[in-house]
Amino acid sequence: MTETTPQMPRTPVLELTGITKTYSVKSGLFAKPMPLQALGGVSLRLYKKDVVGLVGESGCGKSTLAKILLGLEAPTSGHVLIDDKEVDSGDRRRLSRRIQAVFQDPYSSLNPRKTVEEIVSLPLVVHGIGDGPSRAKAVREMLDLVGLPERARRGTPNQMSGGQRQRVAIARALIMKPEILICDEPTSALDVSVQSQILNLLTDLRQEFGLTYLFISHNLAVIEHLATRVAVMYLGQIVEEGPARQIFSAPRHPYTQALLDSVLTPDPDQFIPDNRLGSNYPNPISPPSGCRFHPRCPARRPICEAVAPPHIADTASRVVCHLHGDADTAVLPVSA
Ligand code: SF4
């Protein structure tokens, strides 16, 4: 009989529990401020080397979540844990050593008046790491890793193509050797021909450095290509999460199904897909009662308008929908 080593439970590198974010907004100069809940109890775990694809329509809260992780915004409530230790999201210095980001637009995220060497070495300068020669060496090595020639360090972003600028942005993000990279639509401002080069580079760098990615995108083809897990957001809440293969082959939440139905296919005989979502995206200042998706849901039931659905979870996935409560699954509270 062979002896088996007991599996130790994995600790997530990054864990979010019950993150809420509420802004106070005015609809006019003399109007009373109204609360706008951008995030309504988001919980998510990222394990080492995971690529978690975060998908959803514009305005669903994806970028607010990224700002909280980067310490650019503080959550109204909830916790951010790195390696099981709570992080004060106002502690930007500590967060930025562990979490870095690559943004959508390399045109506006890089200072056009600085040289590439100044841009890429800036995080080392800010954190007081190394001296001039060691920083210059680190920049040369990083440019080589992202596929830029050594001479690029003396250039400025306005002399470069979009793809080259995004490589500079990736080099700047990785020079601190972070464990987690937040990629916020990193290819959507690039030509299609360049997009795959940047995606392949991110894949290679993940292998090289053992990185964990939170990959935010509205492009489901990109998410399907890269992600190991997928979290689907709707109106500030994660409504379905699970292994990428499962989400793409057998989505359980009607919103996930509608998103996948709306993907264009290259088949010219296919009509423009109908995502069956009906009415427009609701106003987050007055979100719908019960299930927030119910006004647009083709599968809604009478209970959906009145009662918020529970989180139905097994060990690998979860879905927040009244259609999926059965005896084989655990029912968790909504903010779990
Ligand atoms: Fe649709 Fe009801 Fe499920 Fe919400 S809870 S997604 S309205 S079926």
mmCIF file of N, CA and C in Angstrom, residues 93 96-98 100 120-136 138-139 174-178:
data_model
loop_
_atom_site.group_PDB
_atom_site.id
_atom_site.type_symbol
_atom_site.label_atom_id
_atom_site.label_comp_id
_atom_site.label_asym_id
_atom_site.label_seq_id
_atom_site.Cartn_x
_atom_site.Cartn_y
_atom_site.Cartn_z
ATOM 1 N N ARG A 93 2.648 52.111 0.130
ATOM 2 C CA ARG A 93 4.034 51.661 -0.056
ATOM 3 C C ARG A 93 4.125 50.145 0.049
ATOM 4 N N SER A 96 2.292 48.434 -2.860
ATOM 5 C CA SER A 96 2.922 48.532 -4.178
ATOM 6 C C SER A 96 4.154 47.638 -4.303
ATOM 7 N N ARG A 97 4.715 47.175 -3.176
ATOM 8 C CA ARG A 97 5.802 46.197 -3.271
ATOM 9 C C ARG A 97 5.267 44.830 -3.682
ATOM 10 N N ARG A 98 4.008 44.562 -3.320
ATOM 11 C CA ARG A 98 3.438 43.242 -3.585
ATOM 12 C C ARG A 98 2.547 43.218 -4.821
ATOM 13 N N GLN A 100 1.375 45.265 -8.374
ATOM 14 C CA GLN A 100 1.605 46.322 -9.365
ATOM 15 C C GLN A 100 0.536 46.197 -10.449
ATOM 16 N N VAL A 120 11.130 53.430 -15.926
ATOM 17 C CA VAL A 120 11.182 52.054 -15.401
ATOM 18 C C VAL A 120 11.860 52.020 -14.026
ATOM 19 N N SER A 121 12.851 52.912 -13.805
ATOM 20 C CA SER A 121 13.573 52.866 -12.523
ATOM 21 C C SER A 121 12.856 53.638 -11.414
ATOM 22 N N LEU A 122 11.816 54.408 -11.759
ATOM 23 C CA LEU A 122 11.170 55.264 -10.755
ATOM 24 C C LEU A 122 10.701 54.500 -9.503
ATOM 25 N N PRO A 123 10.044 53.324 -9.651
ATOM 26 C CA PRO A 123 9.625 52.619 -8.423
ATOM 27 C C PRO A 123 10.808 52.295 -7.502
ATOM 28 N N LEU A 124 11.987 51.976 -8.078
ATOM 29 C CA LEU A 124 13.162 51.687 -7.247
ATOM 30 C C LEU A 124 13.596 52.944 -6.503
ATOM 31 N N VAL A 125 13.533 54.087 -7.206
ATOM 32 C CA VAL A 125 13.921 55.367 -6.589
ATOM 33 C C VAL A 125 12.958 55.695 -5.445
ATOM 34 N N VAL A 126 11.656 55.562 -5.720
ATOM 35 C CA VAL A 126 10.640 55.903 -4.706
ATOM 36 C C VAL A 126 10.805 55.046 -3.455
ATOM 37 N N HIS A 127 11.147 53.785 -3.651
ATOM 38 C CA HIS A 127 11.289 52.879 -2.505
ATOM 39 C C HIS A 127 12.722 52.847 -1.965
ATOM 40 N N GLY A 128 13.619 53.665 -2.530
ATOM 41 C CA GLY A 128 14.996 53.738 -2.034
ATOM 42 C C GLY A 128 15.764 52.440 -2.210
ATOM 43 N N ILE A 129 15.500 51.742 -3.319
ATOM 44 C CA ILE A 129 16.166 50.449 -3.543
ATOM 45 C C ILE A 129 17.354 50.656 -4.481
ATOM 46 N N GLY A 130 18.563 50.234 -4.057
ATOM 47 C CA GLY A 130 19.757 50.271 -4.903
ATOM 48 C C GLY A 130 20.296 51.680 -5.104
ATOM 49 N N ASP A 131 21.383 51.727 -5.920
ATOM 50 C CA ASP A 131 21.977 53.021 -6.275
ATOM 51 C C ASP A 131 21.901 53.177 -7.795
ATOM 52 N N GLY A 132 22.463 54.244 -8.330
ATOM 53 C CA GLY A 132 22.374 54.523 -9.761
ATOM 54 C C GLY A 132 22.789 53.342 -10.631
ATOM 55 N N PRO A 133 24.027 52.806 -10.456
ATOM 56 C CA PRO A 133 24.463 51.710 -11.330
ATOM 57 C C PRO A 133 23.589 50.458 -11.198
ATOM 58 N N SER A 134 23.200 50.112 -9.956
ATOM 59 C CA SER A 134 22.402 48.878 -9.811
ATOM 60 C C SER A 134 21.001 49.072 -10.416
ATOM 61 N N ARG A 135 20.477 50.291 -10.323
ATOM 62 C CA ARG A 135 19.165 50.535 -10.935
ATOM 63 C C ARG A 135 19.278 50.471 -12.462
ATOM 64 N N ALA A 136 20.358 51.034 -13.000
ATOM 65 C CA ALA A 136 20.540 51.010 -14.458
ATOM 66 C C ALA A 136 20.650 49.557 -14.941
ATOM 67 N N ALA A 138 19.336 46.924 -13.415
ATOM 68 C CA ALA A 138 17.994 46.313 -13.296
ATOM 69 C C ALA A 138 17.109 46.732 -14.468
ATOM 70 N N VAL A 139 17.222 47.985 -14.894
ATOM 71 C CA VAL A 139 16.406 48.455 -16.023
ATOM 72 C C VAL A 139 16.805 47.712 -17.297
ATOM 73 N N LEU A 174 7.076 45.427 -13.234
ATOM 74 C CA LEU A 174 7.769 44.238 -12.719
ATOM 75 C C LEU A 174 9.092 44.540 -12.043
ATOM 76 N N ILE A 175 9.594 45.760 -12.158
ATOM 77 C CA ILE A 175 10.934 46.043 -11.631
ATOM 78 C C ILE A 175 10.986 45.875 -10.112
ATOM 79 N N MET A 176 9.820 46.022 -9.454
ATOM 80 C CA MET A 176 9.779 45.825 -7.995
ATOM 81 C C MET A 176 9.622 44.346 -7.627
ATOM 82 N N LYS A 177 9.603 43.481 -8.629
ATOM 83 C CA LYS A 177 9.392 42.051 -8.404
ATOM 84 C C LYS A 177 8.135 41.785 -7.542
ATOM 85 N N PRO A 178 6.994 42.277 -8.005
ATOM 86 C CA PRO A 178 5.751 42.045 -7.244
ATOM 87 C C PRO A 178 5.315 40.591 -7.388
#
